[in-house]
């Protein structure tokens, strides 16, 4: 199985759009994250830690999550890469069938998540992104342009123990 989605990294008053993709195979069970440089290991352990708290557990599969190479992570500050945490979690849990999302092809998301399960979101500048069948995955009260579809993070993580959307603010990066 394979999936792909888009993530947004705040950069001043605009968003850097990056492609994420992932797949699962029947190899040695585990999770591998590619393209995040030295941040890959910490993100991997965070995703595993959050996943182990879920009652269903993870299937015994090999999961590979990748940040497309069109982004030079060396040019970004470490705190900017943290905005990829929620998109990677959505992608991972979609592949593991822990969230009810089959097609992420036109989905955009952004946000950080702590090991306590607290998610931090911000208002993205969606008006600069072409809305052709685009779906924003974010806070349920997020104001989005009328030509976008919206999936609430509240619905995706419904009944998941320990997850909270804590901060929702407009102009931070």
Short mmCIF file of N, CA and C in Angstrom, two decimals:
data_model
loop_
_atom_site.label_atom_id
_atom_site.label_comp_id
_atom_site.label_asym_id
_atom_site.label_seq_id
_atom_site.Cartn_x
_atom_site.Cartn_y
_atom_site.Cartn_z
N UNK A 1 0.85 -1.16 0.00
CA UNK A 1 0.00 0.00 0.00
C UNK A 1 0.90 1.23 0.00
N UNK A 2 0.46 2.26 -0.66
CA UNK A 2 1.22 3.50 -0.69
C UNK A 2 0.27 4.69 -0.67
N UNK A 3 0.77 5.80 -0.12
CA UNK A 3 -0.01 7.02 -0.01
C UNK A 3 0.92 8.21 -0.22
N UNK A 4 0.30 9.34 -0.57
CA UNK A 4 1.06 10.57 -0.69
C UNK A 4 0.15 11.72 -0.29
N UNK A 5 0.76 12.77 0.29
CA UNK A 5 0.00 13.96 0.68
C UNK A 5 0.93 15.17 0.65
N UNK A 6 0.40 16.32 0.92
CA UNK A 6 1.19 17.55 0.94
C UNK A 6 1.22 18.10 2.36
N UNK A 7 2.34 18.69 2.69
CA UNK A 7 2.50 19.33 4.00
C UNK A 7 2.91 20.78 3.77
N UNK A 8 2.60 21.61 4.75
CA UNK A 8 2.91 23.03 4.66
C UNK A 8 3.85 23.41 5.79
N UNK A 9 4.92 24.10 5.43
CA UNK A 9 5.88 24.59 6.42
C UNK A 9 5.76 26.11 6.42
N UNK A 10 5.40 26.71 7.57
CA UNK A 10 5.31 28.17 7.62
C UNK A 10 6.66 28.82 7.40
N UNK A 11 6.65 29.84 6.56
CA UNK A 11 7.86 30.60 6.28
C UNK A 11 7.45 32.06 6.12
N UNK A 12 7.45 32.77 7.24
CA UNK A 12 6.97 34.15 7.23
C UNK A 12 5.47 34.19 7.00
N UNK A 13 5.03 34.93 5.99
CA UNK A 13 3.60 35.03 5.72
C UNK A 13 3.16 34.12 4.59
N UNK A 14 3.97 33.15 4.22
CA UNK A 14 3.60 32.19 3.18
C UNK A 14 3.90 30.77 3.66
N UNK A 15 3.56 29.82 2.84
CA UNK A 15 3.77 28.41 3.16
C UNK A 15 4.71 27.80 2.12
N UNK A 16 5.62 26.96 2.59
CA UNK A 16 6.41 26.14 1.69
C UNK A 16 5.66 24.82 1.59
N UNK A 17 5.31 24.43 0.37
CA UNK A 17 4.55 23.19 0.16
C UNK A 17 5.54 22.08 -0.18
N UNK A 18 5.44 20.98 0.54
CA UNK A 18 6.32 19.83 0.30
C UNK A 18 5.47 18.58 0.13
N UNK A 19 6.01 17.65 -0.60
CA UNK A 19 5.34 16.36 -0.80
C UNK A 19 5.86 15.35 0.19
N UNK A 20 4.96 14.61 0.80
CA UNK A 20 5.29 13.48 1.65
C UNK A 20 4.73 12.24 0.97
N UNK A 21 5.43 11.15 1.09
CA UNK A 21 4.89 9.90 0.57
C UNK A 21 5.34 8.76 1.47
N UNK A 22 4.62 7.69 1.40
CA UNK A 22 4.95 6.55 2.24
C UNK A 22 4.37 5.28 1.66
N UNK A 23 4.92 4.17 2.14
CA UNK A 23 4.42 2.88 1.72
C UNK A 23 4.67 1.87 2.82
N UNK A 24 4.01 0.75 2.68
CA UNK A 24 4.18 -0.33 3.64
C UNK A 24 4.45 -1.62 2.88
N UNK A 25 5.32 -2.46 3.46
CA UNK A 25 5.64 -3.75 2.87
C UNK A 25 5.62 -4.81 3.95
N UNK A 26 5.83 -6.05 3.54
CA UNK A 26 5.84 -7.15 4.48
C UNK A 26 7.25 -7.46 4.99
N UNK A 27 8.17 -6.53 4.89
CA UNK A 27 9.53 -6.72 5.36
C UNK A 27 9.60 -6.79 6.87
N UNK A 28 10.79 -6.63 7.40
CA UNK A 28 11.00 -6.64 8.84
C UNK A 28 10.22 -5.47 9.43
N UNK A 29 9.33 -5.73 10.41
CA UNK A 29 8.49 -4.66 10.97
C UNK A 29 9.31 -3.50 11.51
N UNK A 30 8.85 -2.29 11.24
CA UNK A 30 9.51 -1.10 11.75
C UNK A 30 9.07 0.13 10.98
N UNK A 31 9.64 1.24 11.38
CA UNK A 31 9.34 2.53 10.76
C UNK A 31 10.65 3.19 10.35
N UNK A 32 10.67 3.69 9.13
CA UNK A 32 11.84 4.40 8.62
C UNK A 32 11.36 5.74 8.08
N UNK A 33 12.05 6.82 8.44
CA UNK A 33 11.71 8.16 7.94
C UNK A 33 12.93 8.68 7.18
N UNK A 34 12.69 9.10 5.95
CA UNK A 34 13.77 9.53 5.06
C UNK A 34 13.53 10.97 4.63
N UNK A 35 14.61 11.76 4.58
CA UNK A 35 14.53 13.11 4.05
C UNK A 35 14.50 14.21 5.08
N UNK A 36 14.54 13.87 6.36
CA UNK A 36 14.49 14.88 7.41
C UNK A 36 15.85 15.11 8.05
N UNK A 37 16.87 14.51 7.49
CA UNK A 37 18.21 14.68 8.05
C UNK A 37 18.29 14.18 9.47
N UNK A 38 18.96 14.94 10.33
CA UNK A 38 19.14 14.52 11.72
C UNK A 38 17.83 14.52 12.51
N UNK A 39 16.77 15.13 11.96
CA UNK A 39 15.47 15.16 12.63
C UNK A 39 14.67 13.87 12.43
N UNK A 40 15.10 13.02 11.51
CA UNK A 40 14.37 11.79 11.21
C UNK A 40 14.24 10.89 12.43
N UNK A 41 15.32 10.72 13.16
CA UNK A 41 15.32 9.80 14.30
C UNK A 41 14.34 10.24 15.39
N UNK A 42 14.37 11.52 15.73
CA UNK A 42 13.48 12.02 16.77
C UNK A 42 12.02 11.90 16.35
N UNK A 43 11.71 12.23 15.10
CA UNK A 43 10.34 12.11 14.61
C UNK A 43 9.90 10.65 14.61
N UNK A 44 10.76 9.76 14.19
CA UNK A 44 10.43 8.33 14.18
C UNK A 44 10.06 7.86 15.58
N UNK A 45 10.89 8.19 16.56
CA UNK A 45 10.63 7.74 17.92
C UNK A 45 9.35 8.36 18.48
N UNK A 46 9.08 9.61 18.13
CA UNK A 46 7.85 10.27 18.59
C UNK A 46 6.63 9.57 18.00
N UNK A 47 6.66 9.27 16.70
CA UNK A 47 5.53 8.60 16.06
C UNK A 47 5.30 7.21 16.64
N UNK A 48 6.37 6.49 16.92
CA UNK A 48 6.24 5.16 17.52
C UNK A 48 5.67 5.28 18.93
N UNK A 49 6.17 6.23 19.71
CA UNK A 49 5.69 6.43 21.07
C UNK A 49 4.19 6.74 21.08
N UNK A 50 3.75 7.65 20.22
CA UNK A 50 2.33 8.00 20.16
C UNK A 50 1.48 6.83 19.67
N UNK A 51 2.02 6.05 18.76
CA UNK A 51 1.28 4.91 18.20
C UNK A 51 1.14 3.78 19.21
N UNK A 52 2.13 3.59 20.03
CA UNK A 52 2.07 2.51 21.02
C UNK A 52 1.02 2.76 22.09
N UNK A 53 0.58 4.00 22.22
CA UNK A 53 -0.45 4.33 23.20
C UNK A 53 -1.86 4.02 22.68
N UNK A 54 -1.97 3.67 21.42
CA UNK A 54 -3.29 3.42 20.83
C UNK A 54 -3.72 1.99 21.09
N UNK A 55 -4.99 1.78 21.40
CA UNK A 55 -5.46 0.45 21.78
C UNK A 55 -5.32 -0.59 20.66
N UNK A 56 -5.42 -0.18 19.39
CA UNK A 56 -5.33 -1.14 18.29
C UNK A 56 -3.91 -1.66 18.08
N UNK A 57 -2.92 -0.84 18.45
CA UNK A 57 -1.54 -1.20 18.15
C UNK A 57 -1.25 -1.06 16.67
N UNK A 58 -0.03 -1.29 16.31
CA UNK A 58 0.39 -1.18 14.91
C UNK A 58 0.46 -2.56 14.28
N UNK A 59 0.11 -2.65 12.99
CA UNK A 59 0.29 -3.93 12.30
C UNK A 59 1.78 -4.25 12.16
N UNK A 60 2.10 -5.52 12.11
CA UNK A 60 3.50 -5.93 11.95
C UNK A 60 3.89 -5.80 10.48
N UNK A 61 4.26 -4.61 10.10
CA UNK A 61 4.66 -4.29 8.73
C UNK A 61 5.85 -3.35 8.77
N UNK A 62 6.49 -3.21 7.64
CA UNK A 62 7.55 -2.23 7.48
C UNK A 62 6.92 -0.99 6.87
N UNK A 63 7.10 0.16 7.53
CA UNK A 63 6.58 1.43 7.06
C UNK A 63 7.75 2.33 6.67
N UNK A 64 7.64 2.96 5.51
CA UNK A 64 8.64 3.91 5.06
C UNK A 64 7.92 5.22 4.75
N UNK A 65 8.35 6.30 5.42
CA UNK A 65 7.79 7.63 5.20
C UNK A 65 8.90 8.53 4.66
N UNK A 66 8.58 9.31 3.64
CA UNK A 66 9.61 10.11 2.99
C UNK A 66 9.16 11.55 2.76
N UNK A 67 10.11 12.44 2.92
CA UNK A 67 9.95 13.84 2.52
C UNK A 67 10.60 13.94 1.15
N UNK A 68 9.86 14.40 0.17
CA UNK A 68 10.39 14.49 -1.19
C UNK A 68 11.65 15.33 -1.21
N UNK A 69 12.55 15.00 -2.07
CA UNK A 69 13.87 15.64 -2.10
C UNK A 69 13.86 17.06 -2.65
N UNK A 70 12.71 17.57 -3.05
CA UNK A 70 12.68 18.94 -3.61
C UNK A 70 12.86 20.01 -2.53
N UNK A 71 13.03 19.62 -1.28
CA UNK A 71 13.20 20.58 -0.19
C UNK A 71 14.61 20.44 0.38
N UNK A 72 15.31 21.53 0.48
CA UNK A 72 16.63 21.52 1.09
C UNK A 72 16.45 21.78 2.59
N UNK A 73 16.45 20.72 3.38
CA UNK A 73 16.19 20.86 4.82
C UNK A 73 17.29 21.64 5.52
N UNK A 74 18.46 21.72 4.94
CA UNK A 74 19.55 22.47 5.56
C UNK A 74 19.24 23.97 5.60
N UNK A 75 18.40 24.44 4.67
CA UNK A 75 18.06 25.86 4.63
C UNK A 75 16.96 26.23 5.62
N UNK A 76 16.30 25.24 6.18
CA UNK A 76 15.22 25.50 7.12
C UNK A 76 15.73 25.42 8.55
N UNK A 77 15.09 26.17 9.42
CA UNK A 77 15.41 26.09 10.83
C UNK A 77 14.77 24.82 11.39
N UNK A 78 15.37 24.26 12.43
CA UNK A 78 14.86 23.02 13.00
C UNK A 78 13.41 23.16 13.45
N UNK A 79 13.04 24.33 14.00
CA UNK A 79 11.66 24.49 14.46
C UNK A 79 10.67 24.54 13.29
N UNK A 80 11.13 24.88 12.08
CA UNK A 80 10.24 24.87 10.93
C UNK A 80 9.90 23.44 10.51
N UNK A 81 10.86 22.52 10.61
CA UNK A 81 10.61 21.13 10.25
C UNK A 81 9.61 20.46 11.19
N UNK A 82 9.46 20.99 12.39
CA UNK A 82 8.50 20.41 13.33
C UNK A 82 7.07 20.50 12.79
N UNK A 83 6.80 21.45 11.87
CA UNK A 83 5.45 21.58 11.31
C UNK A 83 5.07 20.40 10.43
N UNK A 84 6.01 19.50 10.19
CA UNK A 84 5.72 18.29 9.41
C UNK A 84 5.25 17.13 10.29
N UNK A 85 5.24 17.30 11.60
CA UNK A 85 4.92 16.20 12.50
C UNK A 85 3.49 15.69 12.32
N UNK A 86 2.50 16.57 12.30
CA UNK A 86 1.12 16.10 12.13
C UNK A 86 0.92 15.49 10.74
N UNK A 87 1.41 16.10 9.65
CA UNK A 87 1.25 15.43 8.36
C UNK A 87 1.90 14.03 8.33
N UNK A 88 3.08 13.89 8.91
CA UNK A 88 3.71 12.57 8.95
C UNK A 88 2.89 11.59 9.79
N UNK A 89 2.32 12.06 10.91
CA UNK A 89 1.48 11.19 11.74
C UNK A 89 0.24 10.76 10.97
N UNK A 90 -0.40 11.68 10.27
CA UNK A 90 -1.59 11.34 9.46
C UNK A 90 -1.22 10.31 8.40
N UNK A 91 -0.11 10.53 7.71
CA UNK A 91 0.34 9.61 6.66
C UNK A 91 0.63 8.23 7.25
N UNK A 92 1.36 8.19 8.34
CA UNK A 92 1.72 6.93 9.00
C UNK A 92 0.48 6.17 9.46
N UNK A 93 -0.42 6.87 10.16
CA UNK A 93 -1.61 6.20 10.67
C UNK A 93 -2.58 5.82 9.57
N UNK A 94 -2.55 6.53 8.46
CA UNK A 94 -3.37 6.13 7.32
C UNK A 94 -2.86 4.80 6.75
N UNK A 95 -1.54 4.69 6.62
CA UNK A 95 -0.95 3.44 6.13
C UNK A 95 -1.19 2.28 7.10
N UNK A 96 -1.19 2.59 8.40
CA UNK A 96 -1.39 1.56 9.42
C UNK A 96 -2.88 1.29 9.67
N UNK A 97 -3.74 2.04 8.99
CA UNK A 97 -5.20 1.92 9.12
C UNK A 97 -5.69 2.25 10.53
N UNK A 98 -5.00 3.19 11.18
CA UNK A 98 -5.45 3.66 12.49
C UNK A 98 -6.36 4.87 12.37
N UNK A 99 -6.38 5.52 11.21
CA UNK A 99 -7.32 6.60 10.95
C UNK A 99 -8.06 6.27 9.65
N UNK A 100 -9.31 6.71 9.54
CA UNK A 100 -10.13 6.32 8.39
C UNK A 100 -9.92 7.19 7.16
N UNK A 101 -8.69 7.24 6.66
CA UNK A 101 -8.39 8.03 5.46
C UNK A 101 -7.73 7.11 4.44
N UNK A 102 -8.36 6.98 3.29
CA UNK A 102 -7.83 6.11 2.25
C UNK A 102 -7.02 6.89 1.21
N UNK A 103 -7.50 8.08 0.84
CA UNK A 103 -6.86 8.84 -0.22
C UNK A 103 -6.43 10.20 0.33
N UNK A 104 -5.14 10.44 0.39
CA UNK A 104 -4.60 11.70 0.89
C UNK A 104 -4.02 12.55 -0.24
N UNK A 105 -4.25 12.13 -1.46
CA UNK A 105 -3.60 12.73 -2.63
C UNK A 105 -3.70 14.25 -2.69
N UNK A 106 -4.85 14.82 -2.40
CA UNK A 106 -5.04 16.26 -2.50
C UNK A 106 -5.13 16.92 -1.13
N UNK A 107 -4.61 16.26 -0.11
CA UNK A 107 -4.71 16.76 1.27
C UNK A 107 -3.47 17.56 1.65
N UNK A 108 -3.71 18.66 2.36
CA UNK A 108 -2.65 19.51 2.90
C UNK A 108 -2.82 19.56 4.41
N UNK A 109 -1.72 19.55 5.14
CA UNK A 109 -1.80 19.69 6.59
C UNK A 109 -0.49 20.26 7.10
N UNK A 110 -0.55 20.74 8.34
CA UNK A 110 0.62 21.32 8.99
C UNK A 110 0.37 21.32 10.49
N UNK A 111 1.39 21.09 11.27
CA UNK A 111 1.23 21.17 12.71
C UNK A 111 2.28 20.37 13.44
N UNK A 112 2.43 20.69 14.71
CA UNK A 112 3.38 19.97 15.56
C UNK A 112 2.59 19.17 16.58
N UNK A 113 3.25 18.16 17.13
CA UNK A 113 2.61 17.36 18.16
C UNK A 113 3.67 16.98 19.18
N UNK A 114 3.30 17.09 20.44
CA UNK A 114 4.21 16.72 21.51
C UNK A 114 3.97 15.29 21.95
N UNK A 115 4.87 14.72 22.71
CA UNK A 115 4.69 13.35 23.18
C UNK A 115 3.54 13.24 24.17
N UNK A 116 3.08 14.37 24.68
CA UNK A 116 1.90 14.37 25.54
C UNK A 116 0.62 14.32 24.71
N UNK A 117 0.74 14.41 23.37
CA UNK A 117 -0.41 14.37 22.49
C UNK A 117 -0.99 15.73 22.20
N UNK A 118 -0.35 16.79 22.67
CA UNK A 118 -0.87 18.13 22.42
C UNK A 118 -0.43 18.59 21.04
N UNK A 119 -1.43 18.92 20.20
CA UNK A 119 -1.17 19.37 18.84
C UNK A 119 -1.19 20.89 18.79
N UNK A 120 -0.25 21.46 18.06
CA UNK A 120 -0.20 22.90 17.86
C UNK A 120 -0.41 23.18 16.38
N UNK A 121 -1.36 24.04 16.09
CA UNK A 121 -1.70 24.36 14.71
C UNK A 121 -1.57 25.86 14.49
N UNK A 122 -1.61 26.26 13.25
CA UNK A 122 -1.61 27.68 12.90
C UNK A 122 -2.49 27.87 11.69
N UNK A 123 -2.86 29.08 11.41
CA UNK A 123 -3.67 29.38 10.23
C UNK A 123 -2.76 29.50 9.02
N UNK A 124 -2.86 28.59 8.08
CA UNK A 124 -2.00 28.67 6.89
C UNK A 124 -2.53 29.69 5.89
N UNK A 125 -1.66 30.12 5.01
CA UNK A 125 -2.03 31.05 3.94
C UNK A 125 -2.50 30.24 2.73
N UNK A 126 -3.72 29.71 2.81
CA UNK A 126 -4.24 28.82 1.77
C UNK A 126 -4.58 29.55 0.47
N UNK A 127 -4.75 30.86 0.55
CA UNK A 127 -5.13 31.59 -0.66
C UNK A 127 -4.05 31.55 -1.73
N UNK A 128 -2.82 31.22 -1.36
CA UNK A 128 -1.72 31.14 -2.34
C UNK A 128 -1.55 29.75 -2.94
N UNK A 129 -2.41 28.81 -2.54
CA UNK A 129 -2.30 27.43 -3.01
C UNK A 129 -3.48 27.15 -3.93
N UNK A 130 -3.24 26.57 -5.11
CA UNK A 130 -4.36 26.29 -6.01
C UNK A 130 -5.34 25.31 -5.38
N UNK A 131 -6.65 25.65 -5.33
CA UNK A 131 -7.62 24.83 -4.62
C UNK A 131 -8.25 23.72 -5.43
N UNK A 132 -7.66 23.31 -6.54
CA UNK A 132 -8.26 22.29 -7.37
C UNK A 132 -8.41 20.99 -6.57
N UNK A 133 -9.63 20.71 -6.15
CA UNK A 133 -9.95 19.53 -5.35
C UNK A 133 -9.05 19.41 -4.13
N UNK A 134 -8.66 20.51 -3.52
CA UNK A 134 -7.76 20.49 -2.38
C UNK A 134 -8.53 20.34 -1.08
N UNK A 135 -7.93 19.63 -0.16
CA UNK A 135 -8.53 19.36 1.14
C UNK A 135 -7.54 19.80 2.20
N UNK A 136 -8.03 20.60 3.16
CA UNK A 136 -7.18 21.02 4.27
C UNK A 136 -7.55 20.19 5.48
N UNK A 137 -6.55 19.58 6.12
CA UNK A 137 -6.76 18.82 7.35
C UNK A 137 -6.25 19.69 8.48
N UNK A 138 -7.15 20.16 9.34
CA UNK A 138 -6.75 21.05 10.42
C UNK A 138 -7.83 21.21 11.45
N UNK A 139 -7.77 22.28 12.19
CA UNK A 139 -8.68 22.55 13.29
C UNK A 139 -10.11 22.73 12.76
N UNK A 140 -11.10 22.26 13.52
CA UNK A 140 -12.49 22.32 13.06
C UNK A 140 -13.00 23.75 12.87
N UNK A 141 -12.42 24.70 13.58
CA UNK A 141 -12.89 26.09 13.44
C UNK A 141 -12.03 26.91 12.49
N UNK A 142 -11.12 26.26 11.80
CA UNK A 142 -10.24 26.95 10.86
C UNK A 142 -11.05 27.61 9.74
N UNK A 143 -10.83 28.87 9.53
CA UNK A 143 -11.45 29.57 8.41
C UNK A 143 -10.64 29.27 7.16
N UNK A 144 -11.27 28.66 6.19
CA UNK A 144 -10.58 28.32 4.95
C UNK A 144 -11.36 28.93 3.79
N UNK A 145 -10.67 29.15 2.66
CA UNK A 145 -11.39 29.68 1.49
C UNK A 145 -12.55 28.77 1.09
N UNK A 146 -13.60 29.34 0.52
CA UNK A 146 -14.81 28.59 0.21
C UNK A 146 -14.61 27.48 -0.81
N UNK A 147 -13.57 27.54 -1.63
CA UNK A 147 -13.38 26.52 -2.65
C UNK A 147 -12.49 25.36 -2.18
N UNK A 148 -12.21 25.31 -0.89
CA UNK A 148 -11.46 24.21 -0.31
C UNK A 148 -12.41 23.28 0.44
N UNK A 149 -12.08 22.00 0.49
CA UNK A 149 -12.77 21.07 1.37
C UNK A 149 -12.01 21.03 2.68
N UNK A 150 -12.67 20.59 3.74
CA UNK A 150 -12.05 20.63 5.06
C UNK A 150 -12.31 19.32 5.80
N UNK A 151 -11.27 18.73 6.33
CA UNK A 151 -11.39 17.58 7.23
C UNK A 151 -10.85 18.03 8.57
N UNK A 152 -11.63 17.85 9.60
CA UNK A 152 -11.24 18.29 10.93
C UNK A 152 -10.32 17.26 11.60
N UNK A 153 -9.24 17.75 12.20
CA UNK A 153 -8.37 16.86 12.98
C UNK A 153 -9.14 16.22 14.12
N UNK A 154 -10.15 16.92 14.63
CA UNK A 154 -10.97 16.36 15.70
C UNK A 154 -11.62 15.06 15.24
N UNK A 155 -12.08 15.02 13.99
CA UNK A 155 -12.72 13.81 13.46
C UNK A 155 -11.70 12.70 13.23
N UNK A 156 -10.53 13.06 12.73
CA UNK A 156 -9.50 12.05 12.45
C UNK A 156 -9.03 11.37 13.74
N UNK A 157 -8.81 12.18 14.77
CA UNK A 157 -8.29 11.63 16.01
C UNK A 157 -9.39 11.38 17.04
N UNK A 158 -10.64 11.29 16.57
CA UNK A 158 -11.77 11.03 17.45
C UNK A 158 -11.56 9.74 18.24
N UNK A 159 -11.81 9.80 19.50
CA UNK A 159 -11.68 8.64 20.40
C UNK A 159 -10.26 8.13 20.54
N UNK A 160 -9.29 8.95 20.24
CA UNK A 160 -7.89 8.56 20.44
C UNK A 160 -7.46 9.05 21.80
N UNK A 161 -7.02 8.15 22.66
CA UNK A 161 -6.62 8.60 24.01
C UNK A 161 -5.41 9.52 23.97
N UNK A 162 -5.50 10.60 24.73
CA UNK A 162 -4.35 11.46 24.95
C UNK A 162 -4.08 12.52 23.91
N UNK A 163 -4.97 12.76 22.95
CA UNK A 163 -4.72 13.77 21.93
C UNK A 163 -5.57 15.00 22.20
N UNK A 164 -4.93 16.17 22.13
CA UNK A 164 -5.60 17.43 22.39
C UNK A 164 -5.12 18.47 21.41
N UNK A 165 -6.02 19.27 20.90
CA UNK A 165 -5.62 20.41 20.09
C UNK A 165 -5.57 21.58 21.06
N UNK A 166 -4.36 21.98 21.36
CA UNK A 166 -4.14 22.95 22.44
C UNK A 166 -4.14 24.38 21.92
N UNK A 167 -3.19 24.70 21.09
CA UNK A 167 -3.02 26.07 20.62
C UNK A 167 -3.49 26.18 19.18
N UNK A 168 -4.29 27.19 18.92
CA UNK A 168 -4.68 27.48 17.56
C UNK A 168 -4.49 28.97 17.38
N UNK A 169 -3.47 29.34 16.65
CA UNK A 169 -3.15 30.75 16.54
C UNK A 169 -2.81 31.09 15.10
N UNK A 170 -2.94 32.34 14.77
CA UNK A 170 -2.91 32.74 13.38
C UNK A 170 -1.53 33.08 12.83
N UNK A 171 -0.72 33.74 13.55
CA UNK A 171 0.47 34.33 12.89
C UNK A 171 1.78 33.95 13.54
N UNK A 172 1.97 32.69 13.83
CA UNK A 172 3.28 32.34 14.37
C UNK A 172 3.98 31.41 13.43
N UNK A 173 5.27 31.36 13.53
CA UNK A 173 6.07 30.42 12.76
C UNK A 173 7.26 30.10 13.58
#
